[in-house]
PDB file of C-alpha atoms in Angstrom:
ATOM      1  CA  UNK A 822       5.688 -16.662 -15.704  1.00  0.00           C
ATOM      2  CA  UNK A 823       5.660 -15.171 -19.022  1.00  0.00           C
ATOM      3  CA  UNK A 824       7.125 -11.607 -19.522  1.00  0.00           C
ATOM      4  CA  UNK A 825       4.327  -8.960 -19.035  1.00  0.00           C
ATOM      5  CA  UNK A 826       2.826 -11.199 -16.620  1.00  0.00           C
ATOM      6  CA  UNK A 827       3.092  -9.243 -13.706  1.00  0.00           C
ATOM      7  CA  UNK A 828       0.762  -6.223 -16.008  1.00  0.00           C
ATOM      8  CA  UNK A 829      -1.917  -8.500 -16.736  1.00  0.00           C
ATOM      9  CA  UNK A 830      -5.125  -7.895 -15.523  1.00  0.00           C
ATOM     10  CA  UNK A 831      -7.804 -10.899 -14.487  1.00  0.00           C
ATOM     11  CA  UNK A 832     -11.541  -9.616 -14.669  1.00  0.00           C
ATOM     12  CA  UNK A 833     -10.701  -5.913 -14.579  1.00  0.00           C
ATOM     13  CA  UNK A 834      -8.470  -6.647 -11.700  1.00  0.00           C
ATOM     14  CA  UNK A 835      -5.438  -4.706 -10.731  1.00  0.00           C
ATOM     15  CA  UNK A 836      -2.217  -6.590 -11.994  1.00  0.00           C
ATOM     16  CA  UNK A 837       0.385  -7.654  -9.768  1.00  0.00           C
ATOM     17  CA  UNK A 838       2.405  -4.721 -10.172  1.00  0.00           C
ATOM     18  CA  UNK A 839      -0.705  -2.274  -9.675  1.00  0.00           C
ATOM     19  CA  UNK A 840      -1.391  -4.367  -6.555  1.00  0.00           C
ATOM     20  CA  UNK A 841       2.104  -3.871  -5.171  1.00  0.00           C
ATOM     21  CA  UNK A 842       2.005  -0.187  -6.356  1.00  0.00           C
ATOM     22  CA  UNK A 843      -1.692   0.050  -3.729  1.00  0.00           C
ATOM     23  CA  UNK A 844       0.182  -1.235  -1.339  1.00  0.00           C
ATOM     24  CA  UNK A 845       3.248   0.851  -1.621  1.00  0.00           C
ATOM     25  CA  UNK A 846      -0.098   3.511  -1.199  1.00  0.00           C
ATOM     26  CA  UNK A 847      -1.611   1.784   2.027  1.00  0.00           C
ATOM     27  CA  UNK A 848       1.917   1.816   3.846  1.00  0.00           C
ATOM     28  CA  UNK A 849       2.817   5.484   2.514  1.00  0.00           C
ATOM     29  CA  UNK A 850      -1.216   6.487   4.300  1.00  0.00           C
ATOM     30  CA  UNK A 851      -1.086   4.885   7.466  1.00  0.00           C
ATOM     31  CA  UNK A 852       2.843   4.445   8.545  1.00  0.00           C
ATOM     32  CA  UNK A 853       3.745   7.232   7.089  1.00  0.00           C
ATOM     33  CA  UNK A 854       1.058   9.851   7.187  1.00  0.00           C
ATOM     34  CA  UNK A 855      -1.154   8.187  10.261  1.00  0.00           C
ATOM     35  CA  UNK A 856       1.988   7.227  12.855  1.00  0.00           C
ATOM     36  CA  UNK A 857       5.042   9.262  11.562  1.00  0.00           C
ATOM     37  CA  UNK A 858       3.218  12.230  10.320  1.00  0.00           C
ATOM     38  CA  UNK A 859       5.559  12.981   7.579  1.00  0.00           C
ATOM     39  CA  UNK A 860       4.767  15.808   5.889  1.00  0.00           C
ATOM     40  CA  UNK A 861       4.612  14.446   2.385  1.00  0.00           C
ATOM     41  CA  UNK A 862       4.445  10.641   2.526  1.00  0.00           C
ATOM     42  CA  UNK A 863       2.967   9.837  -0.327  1.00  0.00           C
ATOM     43  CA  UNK A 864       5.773   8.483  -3.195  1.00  0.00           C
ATOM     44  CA  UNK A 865       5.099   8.782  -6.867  1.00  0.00           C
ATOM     45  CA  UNK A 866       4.635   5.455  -8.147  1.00  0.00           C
ATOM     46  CA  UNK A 867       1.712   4.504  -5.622  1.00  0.00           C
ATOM     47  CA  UNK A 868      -1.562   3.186  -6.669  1.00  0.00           C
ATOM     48  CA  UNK A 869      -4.324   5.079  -5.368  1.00  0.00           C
ATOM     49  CA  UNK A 870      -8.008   3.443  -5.304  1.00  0.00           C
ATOM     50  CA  UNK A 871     -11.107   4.610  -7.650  1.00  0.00           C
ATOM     51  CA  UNK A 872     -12.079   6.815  -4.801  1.00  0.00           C
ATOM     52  CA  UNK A 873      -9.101   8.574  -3.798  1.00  0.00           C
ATOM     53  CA  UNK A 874     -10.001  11.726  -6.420  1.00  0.00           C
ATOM     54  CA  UNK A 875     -13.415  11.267  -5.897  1.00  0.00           C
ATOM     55  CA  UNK A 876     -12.803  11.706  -1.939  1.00  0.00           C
ATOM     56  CA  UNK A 877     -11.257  15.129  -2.366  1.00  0.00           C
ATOM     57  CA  UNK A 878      -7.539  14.147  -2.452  1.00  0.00           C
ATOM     58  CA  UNK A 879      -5.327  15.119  -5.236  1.00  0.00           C
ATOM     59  CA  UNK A 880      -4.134  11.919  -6.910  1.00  0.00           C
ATOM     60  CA  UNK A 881      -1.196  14.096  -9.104  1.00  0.00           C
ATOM     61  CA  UNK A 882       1.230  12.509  -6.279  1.00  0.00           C
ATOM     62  CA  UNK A 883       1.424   9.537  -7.948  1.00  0.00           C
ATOM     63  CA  UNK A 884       2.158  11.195 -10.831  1.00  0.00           C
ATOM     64  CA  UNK A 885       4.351   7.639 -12.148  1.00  0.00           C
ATOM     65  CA  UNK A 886       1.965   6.034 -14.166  1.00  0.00           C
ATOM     66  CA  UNK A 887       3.703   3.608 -15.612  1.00  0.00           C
ATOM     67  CA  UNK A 888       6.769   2.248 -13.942  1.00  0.00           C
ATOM     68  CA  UNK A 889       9.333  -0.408 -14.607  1.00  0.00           C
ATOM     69  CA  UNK A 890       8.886  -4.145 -12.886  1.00  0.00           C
ATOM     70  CA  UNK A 891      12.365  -3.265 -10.862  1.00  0.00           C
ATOM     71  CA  UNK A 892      10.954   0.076  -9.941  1.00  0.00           C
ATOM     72  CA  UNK A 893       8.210  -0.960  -8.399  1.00  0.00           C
ATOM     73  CA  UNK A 894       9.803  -3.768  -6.749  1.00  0.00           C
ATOM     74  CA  UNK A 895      12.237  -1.050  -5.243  1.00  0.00           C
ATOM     75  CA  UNK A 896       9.699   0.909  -3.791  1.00  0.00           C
ATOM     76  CA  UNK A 897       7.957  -1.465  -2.447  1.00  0.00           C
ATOM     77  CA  UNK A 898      11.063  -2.980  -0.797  1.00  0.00           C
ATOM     78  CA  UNK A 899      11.862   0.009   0.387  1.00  0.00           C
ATOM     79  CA  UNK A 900       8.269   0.397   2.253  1.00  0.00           C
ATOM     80  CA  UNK A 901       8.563  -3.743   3.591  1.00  0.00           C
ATOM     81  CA  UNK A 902      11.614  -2.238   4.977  1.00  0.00           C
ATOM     82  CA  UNK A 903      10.084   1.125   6.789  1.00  0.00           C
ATOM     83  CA  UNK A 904       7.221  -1.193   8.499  1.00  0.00           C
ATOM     84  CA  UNK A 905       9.973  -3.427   9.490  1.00  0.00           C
ATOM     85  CA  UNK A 906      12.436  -0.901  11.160  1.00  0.00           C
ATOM     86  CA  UNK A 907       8.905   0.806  12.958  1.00  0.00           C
ATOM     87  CA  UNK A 908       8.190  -2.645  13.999  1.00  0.00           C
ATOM     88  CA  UNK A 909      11.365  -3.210  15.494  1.00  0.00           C
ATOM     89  CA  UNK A 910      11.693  -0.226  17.519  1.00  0.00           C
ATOM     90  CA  UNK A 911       8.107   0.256  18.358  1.00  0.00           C
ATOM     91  CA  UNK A 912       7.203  -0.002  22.188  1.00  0.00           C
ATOM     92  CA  UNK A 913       3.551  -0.732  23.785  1.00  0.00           C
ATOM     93  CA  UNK A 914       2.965   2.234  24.920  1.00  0.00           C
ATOM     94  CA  UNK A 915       4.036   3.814  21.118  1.00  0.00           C
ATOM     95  CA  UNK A 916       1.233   1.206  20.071  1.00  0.00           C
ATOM     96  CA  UNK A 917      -1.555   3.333  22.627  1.00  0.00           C
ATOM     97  CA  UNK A 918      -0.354   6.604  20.833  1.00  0.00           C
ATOM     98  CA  UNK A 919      -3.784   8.113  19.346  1.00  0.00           C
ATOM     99  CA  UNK A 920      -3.098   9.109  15.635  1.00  0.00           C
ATOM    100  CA  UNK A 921      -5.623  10.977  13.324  1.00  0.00           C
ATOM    101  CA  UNK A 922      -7.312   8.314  10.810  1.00  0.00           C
ATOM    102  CA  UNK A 923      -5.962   9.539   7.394  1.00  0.00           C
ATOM    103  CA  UNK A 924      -9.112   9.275   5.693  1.00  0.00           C
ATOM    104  CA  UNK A 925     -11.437  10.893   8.587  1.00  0.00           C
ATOM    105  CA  UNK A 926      -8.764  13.281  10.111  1.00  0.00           C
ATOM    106  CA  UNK A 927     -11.540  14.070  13.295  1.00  0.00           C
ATOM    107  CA  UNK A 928     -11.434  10.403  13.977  1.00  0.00           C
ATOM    108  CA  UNK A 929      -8.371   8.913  16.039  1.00  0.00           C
ATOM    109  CA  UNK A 930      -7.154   5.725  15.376  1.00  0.00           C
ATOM    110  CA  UNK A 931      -4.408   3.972  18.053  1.00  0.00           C
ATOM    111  CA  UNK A 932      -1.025   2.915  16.229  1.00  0.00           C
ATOM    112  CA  UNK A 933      -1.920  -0.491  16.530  1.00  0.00           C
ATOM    113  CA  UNK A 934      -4.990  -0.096  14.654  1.00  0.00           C
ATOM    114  CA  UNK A 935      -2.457   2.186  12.376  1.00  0.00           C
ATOM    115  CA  UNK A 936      -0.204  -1.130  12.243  1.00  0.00           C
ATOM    116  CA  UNK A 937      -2.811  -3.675  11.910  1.00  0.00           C
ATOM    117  CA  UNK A 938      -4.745  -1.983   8.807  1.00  0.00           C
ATOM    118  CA  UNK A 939      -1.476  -2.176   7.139  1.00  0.00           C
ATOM    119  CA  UNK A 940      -1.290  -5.769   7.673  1.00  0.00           C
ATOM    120  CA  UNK A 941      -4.354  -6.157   6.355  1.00  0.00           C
ATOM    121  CA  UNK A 942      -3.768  -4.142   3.488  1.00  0.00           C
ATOM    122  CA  UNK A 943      -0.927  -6.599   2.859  1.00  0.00           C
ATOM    123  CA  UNK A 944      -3.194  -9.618   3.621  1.00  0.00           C
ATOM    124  CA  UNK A 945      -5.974  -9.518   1.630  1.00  0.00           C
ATOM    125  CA  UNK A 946      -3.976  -7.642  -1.850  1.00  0.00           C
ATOM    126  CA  UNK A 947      -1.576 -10.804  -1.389  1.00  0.00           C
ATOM    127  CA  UNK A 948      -4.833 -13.147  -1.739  1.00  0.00           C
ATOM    128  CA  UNK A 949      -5.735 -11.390  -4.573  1.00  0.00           C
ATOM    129  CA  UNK A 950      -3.136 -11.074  -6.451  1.00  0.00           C
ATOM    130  CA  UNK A 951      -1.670 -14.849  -6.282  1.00  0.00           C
ATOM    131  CA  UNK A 952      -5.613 -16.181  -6.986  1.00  0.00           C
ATOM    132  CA  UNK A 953      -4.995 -13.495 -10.555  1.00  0.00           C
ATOM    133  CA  UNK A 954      -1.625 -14.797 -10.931  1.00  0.00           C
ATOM    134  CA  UNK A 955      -2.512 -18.844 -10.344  1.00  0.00           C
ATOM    135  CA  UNK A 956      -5.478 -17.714 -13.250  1.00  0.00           C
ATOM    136  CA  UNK A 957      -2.665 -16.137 -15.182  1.00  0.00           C
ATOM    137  CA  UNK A 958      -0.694 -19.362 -14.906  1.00  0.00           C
ATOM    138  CA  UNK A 959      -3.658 -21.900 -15.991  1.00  0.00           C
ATOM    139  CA  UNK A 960      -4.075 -19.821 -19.320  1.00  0.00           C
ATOM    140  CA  UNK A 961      -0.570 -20.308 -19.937  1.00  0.00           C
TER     141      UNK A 961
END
């Protein structure tokens, strides 16, 4: 792919590298804030969505608004990495713990359904952003 590639944006889109940064977002919300309840999970260079501010949260934690390619590809190997580890060790009866839903802190959520939204997350951003990169591609 062309340089600058990964920054494009198809029909308003995020780019790849936005995408990646959301994600970085999703793991930092609901590994690390839902299940290990660290007490600032949130790193810089995420990508929040349109309603983060609008829901009440302070979006100045991702306060990196334009990072490098390799940056963000370091952060978000970094957070492949923390899923993976928590997978690894994770027990079924650590997948029954109740957690408190990030974004509705009176509901509970189990950490499977902690674990699974993060999959998700990572499923349906990856559809997205290969269908904006294969329409990157075509123009090309």
């Amino acid at each position: 792919m062309p340089p600058g590639t990964v920054d494009a944006s198809v029909a308003g889109e995020w780019s790849f590298a936005q995408t990646l940064r959301h994600l970085v977002m999703a793991t930092d919300t609901w590994l690390g804030r839902a299940v290990l309840d660290l007490p600032d999970p949130y790193h810089p260079v995420g990508q929040p969505n349109a309603e983060y501010a609008l829901d009440g949260h302070d979006p100045s934690v991702f306060h990196e608004d334009d990072p490098s390619w390799e940056r963000v590809l370091q952060v978000r190997a970094e957070r492949v990495a923390m899923v993976r580890e928590h997978l690894a060790s994770v027990t079924a009866d650590d997948l029954e713990v109740p957690r408190h839903n990030p974004w509705a802190p009176a509901c509970t959520e189990s950490t499977l359904s902690c674990l699974r939204t993060i999959l998700e997350e990572e499923w349906e951003h990856l559809r997205y952003a290969v269908r904006d990169l294969d329409v990157l591609e075509q123009g090309t």
